[in-house]
C-alpha atoms as one frame of an Amber mdcrd trajectory, in Angstrom:
protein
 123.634 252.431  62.584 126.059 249.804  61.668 129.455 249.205  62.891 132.533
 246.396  62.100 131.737 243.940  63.247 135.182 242.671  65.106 134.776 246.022
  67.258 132.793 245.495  70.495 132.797 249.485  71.415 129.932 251.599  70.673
 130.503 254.231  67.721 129.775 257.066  70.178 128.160 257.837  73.791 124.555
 257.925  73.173 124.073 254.464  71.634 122.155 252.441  74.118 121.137 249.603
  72.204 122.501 246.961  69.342 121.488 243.925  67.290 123.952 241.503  67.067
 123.670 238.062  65.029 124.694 234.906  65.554 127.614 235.751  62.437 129.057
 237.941  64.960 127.347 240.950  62.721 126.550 244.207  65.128 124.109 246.638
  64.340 124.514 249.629  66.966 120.928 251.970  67.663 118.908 253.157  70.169
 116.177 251.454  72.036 112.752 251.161  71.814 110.372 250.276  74.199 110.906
 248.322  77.441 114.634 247.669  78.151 115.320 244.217  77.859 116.985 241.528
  76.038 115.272 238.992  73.374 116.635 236.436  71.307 115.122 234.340  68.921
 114.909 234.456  64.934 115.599 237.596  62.568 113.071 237.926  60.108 111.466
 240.922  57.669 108.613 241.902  57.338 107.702 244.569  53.909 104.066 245.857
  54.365 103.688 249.436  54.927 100.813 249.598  57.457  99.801 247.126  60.217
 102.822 247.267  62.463 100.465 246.813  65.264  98.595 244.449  64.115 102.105
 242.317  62.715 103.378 242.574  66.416 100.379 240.832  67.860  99.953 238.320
  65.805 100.858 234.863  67.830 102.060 233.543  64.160 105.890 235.709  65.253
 105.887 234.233  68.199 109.695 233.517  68.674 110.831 236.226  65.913 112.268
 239.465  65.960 110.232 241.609  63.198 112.598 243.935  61.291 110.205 246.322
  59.150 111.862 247.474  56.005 109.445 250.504  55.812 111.206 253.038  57.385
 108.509 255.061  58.651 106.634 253.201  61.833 105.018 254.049  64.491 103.576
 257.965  62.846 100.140 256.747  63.268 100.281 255.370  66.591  98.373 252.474
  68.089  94.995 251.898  69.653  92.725 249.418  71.366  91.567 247.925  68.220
  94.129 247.004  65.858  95.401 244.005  68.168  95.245 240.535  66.895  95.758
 237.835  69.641  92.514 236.616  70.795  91.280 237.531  74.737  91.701 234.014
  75.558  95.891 233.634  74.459  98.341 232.874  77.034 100.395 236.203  77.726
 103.029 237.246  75.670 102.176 235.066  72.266 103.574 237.319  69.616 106.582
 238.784  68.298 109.571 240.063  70.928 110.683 242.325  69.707 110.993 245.034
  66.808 113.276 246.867  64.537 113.258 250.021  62.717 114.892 252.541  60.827
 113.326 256.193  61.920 113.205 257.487  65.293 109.028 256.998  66.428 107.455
 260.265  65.691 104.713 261.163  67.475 101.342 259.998  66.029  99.267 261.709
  63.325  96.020 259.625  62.719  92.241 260.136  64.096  92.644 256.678  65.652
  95.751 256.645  67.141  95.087 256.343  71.161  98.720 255.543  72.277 102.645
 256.492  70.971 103.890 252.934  69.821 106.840 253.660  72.225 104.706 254.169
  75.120 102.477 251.336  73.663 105.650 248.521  73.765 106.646 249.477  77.023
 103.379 249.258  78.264 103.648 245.093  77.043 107.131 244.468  77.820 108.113
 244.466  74.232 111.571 245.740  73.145 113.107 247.023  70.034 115.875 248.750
  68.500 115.164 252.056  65.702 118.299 253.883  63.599 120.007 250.587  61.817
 119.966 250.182  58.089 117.190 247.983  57.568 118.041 247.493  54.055 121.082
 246.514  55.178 120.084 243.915  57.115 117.307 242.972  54.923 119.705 241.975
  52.051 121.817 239.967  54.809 118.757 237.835  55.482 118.081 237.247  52.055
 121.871 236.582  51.109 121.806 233.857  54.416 118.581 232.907  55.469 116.916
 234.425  58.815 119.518 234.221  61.065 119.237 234.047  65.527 120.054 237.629
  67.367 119.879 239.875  69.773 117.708 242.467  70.379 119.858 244.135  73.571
 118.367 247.793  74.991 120.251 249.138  77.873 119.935 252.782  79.197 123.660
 252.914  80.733 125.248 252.043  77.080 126.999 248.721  78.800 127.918 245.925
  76.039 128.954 242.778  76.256 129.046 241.809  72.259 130.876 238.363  72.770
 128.509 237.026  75.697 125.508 238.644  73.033 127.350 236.362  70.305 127.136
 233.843  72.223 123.644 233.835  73.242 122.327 234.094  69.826 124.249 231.178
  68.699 122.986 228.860  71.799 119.474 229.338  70.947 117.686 226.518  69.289
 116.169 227.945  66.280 112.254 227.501  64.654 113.609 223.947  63.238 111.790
 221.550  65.593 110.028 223.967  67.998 106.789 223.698  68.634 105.081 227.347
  69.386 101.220 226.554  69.439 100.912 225.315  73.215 102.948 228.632  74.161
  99.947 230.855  72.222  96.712 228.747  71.798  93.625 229.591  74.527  94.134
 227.688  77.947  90.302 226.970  77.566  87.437 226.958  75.255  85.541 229.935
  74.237  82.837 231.586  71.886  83.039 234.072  69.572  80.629 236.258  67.505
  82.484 239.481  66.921  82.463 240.760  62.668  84.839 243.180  61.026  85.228
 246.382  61.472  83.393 248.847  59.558  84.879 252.703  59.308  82.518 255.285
  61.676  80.498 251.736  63.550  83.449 249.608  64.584  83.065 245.734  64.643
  79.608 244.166  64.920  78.050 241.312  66.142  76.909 238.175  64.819  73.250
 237.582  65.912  71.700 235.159  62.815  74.781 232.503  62.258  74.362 229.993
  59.614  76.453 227.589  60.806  78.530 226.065  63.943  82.262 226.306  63.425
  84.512 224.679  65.767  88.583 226.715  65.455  91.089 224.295  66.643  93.821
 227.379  68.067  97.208 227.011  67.040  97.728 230.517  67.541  94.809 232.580
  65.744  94.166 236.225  64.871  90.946 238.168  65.611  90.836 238.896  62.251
  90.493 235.559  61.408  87.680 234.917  63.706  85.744 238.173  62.435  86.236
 237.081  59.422  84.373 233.863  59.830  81.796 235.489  61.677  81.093 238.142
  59.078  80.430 235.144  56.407  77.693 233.151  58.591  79.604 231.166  61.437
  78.692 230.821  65.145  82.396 229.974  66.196  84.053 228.158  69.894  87.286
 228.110  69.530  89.229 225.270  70.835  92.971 224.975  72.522  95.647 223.425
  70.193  95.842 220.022  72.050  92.157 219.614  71.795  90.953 215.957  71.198
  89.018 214.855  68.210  86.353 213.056  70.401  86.285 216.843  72.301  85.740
 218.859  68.615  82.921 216.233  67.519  81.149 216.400  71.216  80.800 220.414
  69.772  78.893 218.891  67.031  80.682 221.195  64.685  79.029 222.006  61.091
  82.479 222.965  59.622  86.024 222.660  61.246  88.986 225.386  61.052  92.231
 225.033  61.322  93.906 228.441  62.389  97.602 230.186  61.575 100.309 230.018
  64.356 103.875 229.898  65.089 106.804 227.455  64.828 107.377 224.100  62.750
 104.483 222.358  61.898 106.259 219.049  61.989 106.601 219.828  65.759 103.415
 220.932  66.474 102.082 217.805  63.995 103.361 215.518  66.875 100.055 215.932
  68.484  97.486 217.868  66.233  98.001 215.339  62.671  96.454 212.598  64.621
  93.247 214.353  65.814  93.254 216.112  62.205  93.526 212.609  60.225  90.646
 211.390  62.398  88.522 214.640  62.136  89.125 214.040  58.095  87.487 210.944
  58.605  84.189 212.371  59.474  83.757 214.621  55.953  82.780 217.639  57.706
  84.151 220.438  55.911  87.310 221.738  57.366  89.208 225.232  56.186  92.940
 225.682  56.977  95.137 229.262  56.887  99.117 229.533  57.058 100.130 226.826
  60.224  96.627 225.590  59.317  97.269 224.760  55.877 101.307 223.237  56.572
  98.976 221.050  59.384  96.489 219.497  56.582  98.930 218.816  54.203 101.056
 217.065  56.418  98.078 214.740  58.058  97.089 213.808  54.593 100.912 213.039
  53.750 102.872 215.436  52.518 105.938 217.390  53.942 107.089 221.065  54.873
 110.122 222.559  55.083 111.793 225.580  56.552 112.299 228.565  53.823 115.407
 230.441  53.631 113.734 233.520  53.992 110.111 232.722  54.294 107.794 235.336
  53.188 106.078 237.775  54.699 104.250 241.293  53.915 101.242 242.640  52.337
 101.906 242.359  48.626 102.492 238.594  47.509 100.626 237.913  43.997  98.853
 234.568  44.315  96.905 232.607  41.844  93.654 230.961  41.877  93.681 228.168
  39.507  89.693 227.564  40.878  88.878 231.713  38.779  92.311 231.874  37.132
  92.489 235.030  38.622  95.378 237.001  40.346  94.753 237.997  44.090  97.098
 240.409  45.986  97.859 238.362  49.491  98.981 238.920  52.908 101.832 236.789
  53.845 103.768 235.951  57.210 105.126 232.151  56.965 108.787 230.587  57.418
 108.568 226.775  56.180 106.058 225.955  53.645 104.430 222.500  52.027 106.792
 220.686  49.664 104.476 220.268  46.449 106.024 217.938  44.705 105.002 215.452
  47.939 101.416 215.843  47.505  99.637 212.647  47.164  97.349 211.676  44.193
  94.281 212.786  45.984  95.373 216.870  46.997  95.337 218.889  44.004  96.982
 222.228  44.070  94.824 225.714  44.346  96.620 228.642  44.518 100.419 229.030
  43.842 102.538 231.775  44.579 103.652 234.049  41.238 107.162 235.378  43.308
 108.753 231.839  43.431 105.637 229.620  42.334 105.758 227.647  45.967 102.538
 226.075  47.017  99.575 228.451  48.642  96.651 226.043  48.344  95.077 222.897
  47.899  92.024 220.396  47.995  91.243 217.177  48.561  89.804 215.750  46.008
  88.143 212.970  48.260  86.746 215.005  51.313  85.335 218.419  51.439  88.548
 219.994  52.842  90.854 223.159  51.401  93.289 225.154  52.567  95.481 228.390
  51.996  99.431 229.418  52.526  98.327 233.628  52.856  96.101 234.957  55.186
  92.876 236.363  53.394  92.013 238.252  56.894  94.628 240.746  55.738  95.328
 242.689  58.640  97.147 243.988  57.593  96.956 243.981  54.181  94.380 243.814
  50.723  90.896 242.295  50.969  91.281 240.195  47.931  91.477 236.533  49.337
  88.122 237.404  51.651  85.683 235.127  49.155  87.645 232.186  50.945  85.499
 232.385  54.178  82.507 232.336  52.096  83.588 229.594  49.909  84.085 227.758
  53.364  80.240 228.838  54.444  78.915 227.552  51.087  81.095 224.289  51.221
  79.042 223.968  54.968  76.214 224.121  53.071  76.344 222.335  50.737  77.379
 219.366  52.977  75.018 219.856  56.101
C-alpha cells in the first residue's frame, strides 16, 4: 500500500508495518514474520520460485529482498530447500522480505512449514501488501536505495527517526560481508543433489580433492561439486594460502558471497594471487569470480541495480551457445580492465556486462551467474564438470 510520502500517519488502523527509504519514500503494509526492524539495502529479486532458497542464501546478506512475483509463500517451506551451509555463522542471509499478496497457506507435497511461521521461527521480518512494481521501477529509475523494513503490532510510527536511520547506514560500497557468513572452522562435505522421490545422495567414489575457500557459499554449490566427482573441505574466508596447500588440494574453488569484493579483496587477493601461483586449477562463482578478476588485476564496480533472478540469457563464447542463468549480484568486473592474459567467456545478452573469463596462462575460469540454480534453470551445470575435467587434465 503506498502513501505520500510527506505524511507520517498511517492510511488507516490496521496497518502495522511500512517501508520507508532513505528518499523519504513510505510504503505502508502489514507485517510479516518476526516483529522487528532491519535496515540495510533495497534490492529485487524476479524469479518465480525459490523464495526460500533466495532468503538463505549468505550472498543477501545485508539486503532487503523485494520479490516482484506477487504470489510467495503458497507452497510453503521445508527442511530442504535452505542454502547456508551447517557450518555459517547465524544469521548470514537476507533480513528481511517484501511482498505483494497476503501468505496463503501452503499447497505443495513438500511444504513442511507456512513461510510466516517459518520467518518467525529465524527472526526474519518482512512487510506483504505494497506495490512491488511500484517500487521495483523506483529502484531501477535510482539505483537500490537503504530502508526500512519496520513491523510493529501496536501501529506506532516514527517515519522521520525511520528516515533517518536508513540514511545513516553505510551502504554495500566498502563493506566487507564474508567474515560475517563464512564457516568459523573447517569442514567436509560429500552431500549430491537432490533427486525427486530419493532426496540428496552421497558421494562415496570422489575423483578429486577440492579445497572451497567460503566467502559465503550455498549448499547447492557444494552438491553441485560433489555430484561431478569432488571430495570437498571447505575452508573459512580468511584462510591462509600456506593452510589451503597443507590440504593438498587437487582443484581450488572460490565460492559466491556478500558485499564488495574490493573489501573483502583486502585479505583474500593476496592468498588468491599466491594460490594462482601454484597452477592448480581453481573455479570461481559470483563473489568468486569479482575475487579472481581482481587478484589478477582488474576492477569491479557497484551496479545501479545489479541483477538478480532466474532468467538472465548468458552466452558461451567456449559452444556459442545461449544458456538461461540464475543471477543474484550488485557490483560486477569492469571488462574493459582485463589484462592481456584473461580472455572473456560468457557475457551477459540483457546489457552485455562481463559473466566469465579465463586465464589464458594458468588453468583458472570463472563465472558472474550461479549454475547451481537454486533457484533457477539447470543450464550452466556442465561448468562443475568442466572444472572436474580441467582437474584432470592437470593432476
Amino acid at each position: 500500500m503506498n502513501h505520500d510520502q510527506t505524511d507520517h500517519n498511517p492510511p488507516h488502523p490496521n496497518i502495522n508495518a511500512a517501508l520507508v527509504l532513505a528518499d523519504g519514500t513510505v510504503f505502508w503494509g502489514y507485517g510479516i514474520g518476526a516483529e522487528a526492524t532491519v535496515v540495510g539495502e533495497v534490492c529485487f529479486n524476479t524469479a518465480m520460485t525459490g523464495y526460500q532458497e533466495i532468503l538463505t542464501d549468505p550472498s543477501y546478506a545485508g539486503q532487503i529482498v523485494t520479490f516482484t512475483f506477487p504470489h510467495i509463500g503458497n507452497v510453503g517451506t521445508n527442511d530442504e530447500d535452505i542454502e547456508t551451509s551447517p557450518e555459517h555463522n547465524p544469521g548470514g542471509a537476507a533480513l528481511g522480505l517484501i511482498v505483494r499478496e497476503d501468505i496463503t497457506n501452503p499447497s505443495n507435497f513438500r511444504a513442511g512449514k507456512h513461510l510466516d511461521d517459518w520467518c518467525r521461527e529465524r527472526n526474519l521480518t518482512g512487510i506483504s501488501g505494497i506495490d512491488t512494481r511500484r517500487l521495483t521501477r523506483h529502484i531501477r529509475l535510482n539505483g537500490a536505495p537503504n530502508g526500512v523494513v519496520f513491523y510493529n503490532r501496536a501501529g506506532r510510527f516514527d517515519i522521520p527517526a525511520l528516515i533517518e536511520q536508513a540514511r545513516a547506514w553505510p551502504g554495500l560500497n566498502g563493506m566487507d560481508l564474508a567474515k560475517t557468513v563464512t564457516c568459523p572452522k573447517p569442514y567436509s562435505w560429500d552431500e549430491t543433489r537432490w533427486v525427486l522421490r530419493e532426496g540428496y545422495g552421497k558421494q562415496t567414489s570422489p575423483k578429486a580433492h577440492v579445497v572451497a575457500i567460503d566467502y559465503g557459499i550455498k549448499r547447492n554449490i557444494l552438491r553441485c561439486l560433489a555430484t561431478s566427482g569432488a571430495k570437498i573441505t571447505v575452508v573459512p574466508a580468511t584462510t591462509s594460502a600456506a593452510e589451503v596447500l597443507a590440504l593438498k588440494p587437487d582443484g581450488i574453488f572460490l565460492s559466491n558471497g556478500p558485499g564488495d569484493p574490493a573489501a573483502t579483496g583486502e585479505y583474500a587477493i593476496p592468498v588468491i594471487k599466491e594460490l594462482l601461483e601454484t597452477s592448480i586449477p581453481m573455479f570461481g562463482i559470483c563473489l568468486g569470480h569479482q575475487m579472481l578478476a581482481l587478484a589478477v588485476g582488474a576492477k569491479t564496480v557497484k551496479m545501479h541495480q545489479g541483477h538478480r533472478g532466474a532468467n538472465h540469457p548468458v552466452m558461451d563464447y567456449n559452444t556459442d551457445k545461449v544458456e538461461i542463468t540464475s543471477m543474484n549480484h550488485g557490483f560486477m568486473v569492469d571488462k574493459d580492465s582485463l589484462p592481456n592474459n584473461v580472455k572473456v567467456s560468457h557475457i551477459s545478452l540483457f546489457d552485455q556486462t562481463l559473466c566469465g573469463l579465463e586465464l589464458v596462462d594458468r588453468p583458472a575460469f570463472s563465472v558472474q551467474h550461479h549454475p547451481e540454480a537454486s533457484p533457477g534453470p539447470q543450464d550452466s551445470h556442465y561448468l562443475f564438470d568442466r572444472f572436474m575435467e580441467m582437474i584432470e587434465k592437470h593432476a
